[in-house]
Amino acid sequence: MTQEKEDLKSNYNVPNLERGLQIIELLAIHPKGLTLSEILQTLDVTKSSAFRITNTLIFKNYLQKNETTKKITLSRKMLTLGISSMNEQSIVELSIDIMRALRDELKESVMLGVVLGNSGTILEQVSSSYPVKLFVELGTRFHLHSSVGGKSILAFLPDEEVDAILSSVKFEKFTKNTITSKKEFKEQLKTVRELGYAIDNGEDIQGIHCIGAPVFNEQGTPVACLWITAPHGRLPHSEFEEKGKIIAKYALEISTKLGYIER
């Protein structure tokens, strides 16, 4: 270490922040997780400090803990932050031409979004070619339980990870069709896995229908969702299956660009 770095370390080091980063870096190379005891065996940190730091990170949703095995792992929030900071631009760049092609085929507004903690964020959109269209600001957050973005991504995550995310989701009722039961929502996730696409049947905004499908990375992890949104008159129930399959096809094209190999 150079003298300059030594000086920075001694003058500006924040011990608890450094220990927190050490714990995060340790868990990053142990994807199956570690118990608090195992963390203590590896790092030079006191039990009280490790306990406070890990609990703070769990509370802020950067880590998650399996209460049965006591294993602590990185959360979905950590993964999504990594995507947002390192790969968000590349995901959008790889998706934009496909989004435009989907818009040209179905004429409706096309959205691309990701899950961050217990909600989602819209990364990009391509506006409908119809005079009447739905437009949202980039960065707009969306609810997981009432959106195709939430359903499409959660449907293909491990059950344990889904449970951790849903533990902090408030199943608020927005319309008469909003799912307000965790049990019912998880049943719908099974249907999404079977079909390969998700439906928002006016569950977030009355009269607005959405159909979306997941985008996978090279590890087969769902990292985004591609969807269309339209007034129910232009996107009736009778067209859900046909257009769902079309959207899933375009979402797979993006996944393939990200290195995903369909199994």
Short mmCIF file of C-alpha atoms in Angstrom, two decimals:
data_model
loop_
_atom_site.label_atom_id
_atom_site.label_comp_id
_atom_site.label_asym_id
_atom_site.label_seq_id
_atom_site.Cartn_x
_atom_site.Cartn_y
_atom_site.Cartn_z
CA MET A 1 0.00 0.00 0.00
CA THR A 2 1.37 3.43 -0.95
CA GLN A 3 1.97 6.11 1.69
CA GLU A 4 -0.90 8.16 0.20
CA LYS A 5 -3.31 5.26 0.65
CA GLU A 6 -1.99 4.65 4.16
CA ASP A 7 -2.70 8.30 5.01
CA LEU A 8 -6.20 8.09 3.56
CA LYS A 9 -6.90 4.93 5.50
CA SER A 10 -5.75 6.42 8.79
CA ASN A 11 -7.38 9.83 8.34
CA TYR A 12 -10.68 9.01 6.69
CA ASN A 13 -11.42 5.36 7.48
CA VAL A 14 -14.93 4.63 8.85
CA PRO A 15 -14.50 1.30 10.70
CA ASN A 16 -18.12 0.11 10.67
CA LEU A 17 -18.57 1.02 7.01
CA GLU A 18 -15.39 -0.88 6.19
CA ARG A 19 -16.59 -3.92 8.15
CA GLY A 20 -19.97 -3.76 6.41
CA LEU A 21 -18.28 -3.75 3.01
CA GLN A 22 -16.09 -6.67 4.07
CA ILE A 23 -19.21 -8.65 5.00
CA ILE A 24 -20.86 -7.82 1.66
CA GLU A 25 -17.71 -8.81 -0.26
CA LEU A 26 -17.47 -12.07 1.73
CA LEU A 27 -21.09 -12.99 1.02
CA ALA A 28 -20.58 -12.18 -2.67
CA ILE A 29 -18.22 -15.17 -2.95
CA HIS A 30 -20.53 -17.40 -0.89
CA PRO A 31 -23.82 -17.28 -2.84
CA LYS A 32 -25.36 -20.00 -0.64
CA GLY A 33 -24.82 -17.78 2.39
CA LEU A 34 -23.00 -17.89 5.71
CA THR A 35 -24.15 -17.90 9.31
CA LEU A 36 -23.03 -15.15 11.66
CA SER A 37 -20.59 -17.62 13.25
CA GLU A 38 -19.08 -18.43 9.87
CA ILE A 39 -18.68 -14.73 9.12
CA LEU A 40 -16.89 -14.25 12.45
CA GLN A 41 -14.54 -17.16 11.69
CA THR A 42 -13.45 -15.47 8.45
CA LEU A 43 -13.34 -11.77 9.30
CA ASP A 44 -11.49 -9.88 12.01
CA VAL A 45 -14.62 -8.36 13.56
CA THR A 46 -16.23 -8.67 16.98
CA LYS A 47 -19.49 -10.56 17.42
CA SER A 48 -21.36 -7.44 18.58
CA SER A 49 -20.18 -5.41 15.59
CA ALA A 50 -21.01 -8.17 13.11
CA PHE A 51 -24.44 -8.59 14.69
CA ARG A 52 -25.25 -4.86 14.48
CA ILE A 53 -23.90 -4.47 10.96
CA THR A 54 -25.63 -7.52 9.49
CA ASN A 55 -28.94 -6.62 11.13
CA THR A 56 -28.72 -3.08 9.77
CA LEU A 57 -28.04 -4.41 6.28
CA ILE A 58 -30.93 -6.87 6.62
CA PHE A 59 -33.23 -4.08 7.80
CA LYS A 60 -32.23 -1.97 4.77
CA ASN A 61 -32.81 -4.99 2.47
CA TYR A 62 -29.17 -5.34 1.34
CA LEU A 63 -28.93 -8.74 3.00
CA GLN A 64 -31.51 -11.41 3.78
CA LYS A 65 -31.55 -14.12 6.43
CA ASN A 66 -33.09 -17.57 6.28
CA GLU A 67 -34.60 -18.04 9.73
CA THR A 68 -34.46 -21.83 9.38
CA THR A 69 -30.83 -22.27 8.35
CA LYS A 70 -29.65 -18.93 9.82
CA LYS A 71 -27.74 -18.36 6.56
CA ILE A 72 -27.24 -14.74 5.54
CA THR A 73 -27.07 -13.96 1.81
CA LEU A 74 -26.96 -10.94 -0.48
CA SER A 75 -30.45 -9.76 -1.36
CA ARG A 76 -32.12 -9.07 -4.66
CA LYS A 77 -31.56 -5.38 -3.92
CA MET A 78 -27.79 -5.89 -4.17
CA LEU A 79 -28.18 -7.63 -7.51
CA THR A 80 -30.45 -4.95 -8.88
CA LEU A 81 -28.18 -2.15 -7.69
CA GLY A 82 -25.37 -3.86 -9.57
CA ILE A 83 -27.52 -4.04 -12.68
CA SER A 84 -28.57 -0.40 -12.29
CA SER A 85 -25.03 0.91 -11.90
CA MET A 86 -23.13 -1.36 -14.26
CA ASN A 87 -25.51 -2.89 -16.77
CA GLU A 88 -28.64 -0.72 -16.88
CA GLN A 89 -27.35 1.25 -19.83
CA SER A 90 -26.31 -1.88 -21.69
CA ILE A 91 -29.68 -3.56 -21.02
CA VAL A 92 -31.48 -0.52 -22.40
CA GLU A 93 -29.12 -0.28 -25.37
CA LEU A 94 -29.59 -3.97 -26.17
CA SER A 95 -33.35 -3.69 -25.75
CA ILE A 96 -34.31 -0.48 -27.51
CA ASP A 97 -34.39 -1.81 -31.09
CA ILE A 98 -36.40 -4.83 -29.98
CA MET A 99 -38.78 -2.58 -28.04
CA ARG A 100 -39.33 -0.49 -31.17
CA ALA A 101 -39.95 -3.62 -33.23
CA LEU A 102 -42.52 -4.81 -30.67
CA ARG A 103 -44.20 -1.39 -30.75
CA ASP A 104 -44.29 -1.49 -34.55
CA GLU A 105 -45.94 -4.93 -34.51
CA LEU A 106 -48.51 -4.35 -31.74
CA LYS A 107 -48.78 -0.52 -32.01
CA GLU A 108 -48.90 -0.15 -28.20
CA SER A 109 -46.56 1.53 -25.70
CA VAL A 110 -43.68 -0.74 -24.71
CA MET A 111 -41.97 -0.60 -21.30
CA LEU A 112 -38.81 -2.09 -19.82
CA GLY A 113 -38.46 -2.31 -16.05
CA VAL A 114 -36.56 -3.95 -13.20
CA VAL A 115 -37.30 -4.90 -9.59
CA LEU A 116 -35.54 -2.96 -6.85
CA GLY A 117 -36.30 -4.11 -3.32
CA ASN A 118 -40.06 -4.31 -2.81
CA SER A 119 -41.00 -2.24 -5.88
CA GLY A 120 -40.04 -1.85 -9.52
CA THR A 121 -38.55 0.91 -11.68
CA ILE A 122 -39.20 1.74 -15.34
CA LEU A 123 -35.92 1.99 -17.27
CA GLU A 124 -37.14 2.76 -20.78
CA GLN A 125 -40.28 3.12 -22.88
CA VAL A 126 -41.28 3.39 -26.52
CA SER A 127 -44.53 5.26 -27.07
CA SER A 128 -47.55 3.81 -28.84
CA SER A 129 -48.20 4.78 -32.45
CA TYR A 130 -51.85 5.49 -31.54
CA PRO A 131 -52.90 9.10 -30.79
CA VAL A 132 -54.12 8.06 -27.32
CA LYS A 133 -51.29 6.46 -25.36
CA LEU A 134 -49.99 5.94 -21.83
CA PHE A 135 -46.78 7.84 -21.07
CA VAL A 136 -44.75 7.65 -17.85
CA GLU A 137 -41.54 9.28 -16.68
CA LEU A 138 -38.44 7.09 -16.74
CA GLY A 139 -37.59 6.05 -13.20
CA THR A 140 -41.27 5.80 -12.23
CA ARG A 141 -41.75 3.14 -9.54
CA PHE A 142 -44.38 0.43 -9.84
CA HIS A 143 -45.98 -1.95 -7.33
CA LEU A 144 -44.96 -5.60 -7.60
CA HIS A 145 -48.29 -7.20 -6.72
CA SER A 146 -50.33 -5.26 -9.28
CA SER A 147 -47.94 -5.12 -12.22
CA VAL A 148 -46.70 -7.42 -14.95
CA GLY A 149 -43.19 -6.25 -14.13
CA GLY A 150 -43.42 -7.63 -10.61
CA LYS A 151 -45.21 -10.82 -11.64
CA SER A 152 -42.89 -11.63 -14.55
CA ILE A 153 -39.69 -11.29 -12.54
CA LEU A 154 -40.86 -12.82 -9.25
CA ALA A 155 -42.36 -15.82 -11.04
CA PHE A 156 -38.88 -17.01 -12.04
CA LEU A 157 -37.02 -16.30 -8.81
CA PRO A 158 -36.38 -18.97 -6.12
CA ASP A 159 -39.27 -19.32 -3.64
CA GLU A 160 -37.05 -18.23 -0.76
CA GLU A 161 -36.14 -15.01 -2.53
CA VAL A 162 -39.76 -14.34 -3.45
CA ASP A 163 -40.82 -14.81 0.18
CA ALA A 164 -38.14 -12.37 1.33
CA ILE A 165 -39.32 -9.72 -1.14
CA LEU A 166 -43.02 -10.22 -0.44
CA SER A 167 -42.46 -9.98 3.31
CA SER A 168 -42.20 -6.20 2.86
CA VAL A 169 -44.85 -5.78 0.15
CA LYS A 170 -48.13 -4.18 1.20
CA PHE A 171 -50.91 -5.75 -0.85
CA GLU A 172 -52.80 -2.49 -1.32
CA LYS A 173 -56.04 -2.50 -3.27
CA PHE A 174 -55.98 -0.06 -6.21
CA THR A 175 -58.91 -1.36 -8.29
CA LYS A 176 -61.58 -4.04 -7.97
CA ASN A 177 -59.18 -6.46 -9.70
CA THR A 178 -56.10 -5.88 -7.52
CA ILE A 179 -54.74 -9.02 -5.85
CA THR A 180 -54.65 -8.36 -2.11
CA SER A 181 -53.72 -11.85 -0.90
CA LYS A 182 -50.15 -13.14 -0.81
CA LYS A 183 -51.44 -16.69 -1.29
CA GLU A 184 -53.46 -15.72 -4.37
CA PHE A 185 -50.52 -13.73 -5.74
CA LYS A 186 -48.16 -16.71 -5.42
CA GLU A 187 -50.72 -18.89 -7.19
CA GLN A 188 -50.69 -16.41 -10.06
CA LEU A 189 -46.89 -16.60 -10.18
CA LYS A 190 -47.27 -20.34 -10.91
CA THR A 191 -49.52 -19.49 -13.85
CA VAL A 192 -46.96 -16.98 -15.14
CA ARG A 193 -44.26 -19.67 -15.04
CA GLU A 194 -46.49 -22.03 -17.00
CA LEU A 195 -47.51 -19.46 -19.64
CA GLY A 196 -44.22 -17.57 -19.91
CA TYR A 197 -45.96 -14.19 -19.66
CA ALA A 198 -47.94 -12.16 -17.10
CA ILE A 199 -51.18 -10.19 -17.19
CA ASP A 200 -52.25 -6.98 -15.46
CA ASN A 201 -56.03 -7.13 -15.77
CA GLY A 202 -56.64 -3.52 -14.74
CA GLU A 203 -55.13 -4.30 -11.34
CA ASP A 204 -53.07 -1.13 -10.98
CA ILE A 205 -55.16 1.37 -12.97
CA GLN A 206 -58.80 0.68 -13.78
CA GLY A 207 -59.28 0.19 -17.52
CA ILE A 208 -55.58 -0.23 -18.34
CA HIS A 209 -54.35 -3.68 -19.36
CA CYS A 210 -50.72 -4.83 -19.56
CA ILE A 211 -49.01 -7.99 -20.80
CA GLY A 212 -45.34 -8.68 -20.05
CA ALA A 213 -42.63 -11.31 -20.09
CA PRO A 214 -39.33 -11.73 -18.23
CA VAL A 215 -35.86 -10.97 -19.56
CA PHE A 216 -33.11 -13.34 -18.37
CA ASN A 217 -29.35 -12.90 -18.10
CA GLU A 218 -26.74 -15.50 -19.01
CA GLN A 219 -27.20 -17.26 -15.63
CA GLY A 220 -30.93 -17.65 -16.28
CA THR A 221 -31.84 -15.05 -13.63
CA PRO A 222 -34.75 -12.73 -14.47
CA VAL A 223 -33.26 -9.24 -14.53
CA ALA A 224 -35.98 -7.22 -16.26
CA CYS A 225 -39.44 -7.32 -17.75
CA LEU A 226 -40.67 -6.27 -21.19
CA TRP A 227 -44.34 -5.33 -21.49
CA ILE A 228 -47.01 -3.47 -23.41
CA THR A 229 -49.73 -1.32 -21.88
CA ALA A 230 -52.98 -0.10 -23.42
CA PRO A 231 -56.61 0.80 -22.72
CA HIS A 232 -58.73 -2.33 -22.23
CA GLY A 233 -60.66 -1.59 -25.44
CA ARG A 234 -57.47 -2.00 -27.52
CA LEU A 235 -56.17 -4.89 -25.43
CA PRO A 236 -59.18 -7.12 -24.60
CA HIS A 237 -59.03 -10.42 -22.72
CA SER A 238 -59.55 -12.32 -25.96
CA GLU A 239 -56.12 -11.14 -27.20
CA PHE A 240 -54.13 -11.83 -24.03
CA GLU A 241 -52.83 -15.25 -25.11
CA GLU A 242 -51.90 -14.27 -28.66
CA LYS A 243 -50.12 -11.08 -27.64
CA GLY A 244 -48.58 -12.70 -24.56
CA LYS A 245 -46.77 -15.18 -26.79
CA ILE A 246 -45.59 -12.38 -29.08
CA ILE A 247 -44.19 -10.36 -26.16
CA ALA A 248 -42.48 -13.46 -24.73
CA LYS A 249 -40.80 -13.96 -28.10
CA TYR A 250 -39.41 -10.41 -28.10
CA ALA A 251 -38.34 -10.71 -24.44
CA LEU A 252 -36.42 -13.86 -25.37
CA GLU A 253 -34.59 -11.90 -28.07
CA ILE A 254 -33.35 -9.47 -25.43
CA SER A 255 -32.42 -12.37 -23.13
CA THR A 256 -30.41 -13.95 -25.94
CA LYS A 257 -28.51 -10.69 -26.40
CA LEU A 258 -27.68 -10.81 -22.67
CA GLY A 259 -26.18 -14.28 -23.12
CA TYR A 260 -29.17 -16.37 -22.08
CA ILE A 261 -29.50 -19.81 -23.66
CA GLU A 262 -33.06 -21.15 -23.64
CA ARG A 263 -33.30 -24.56 -21.99
#
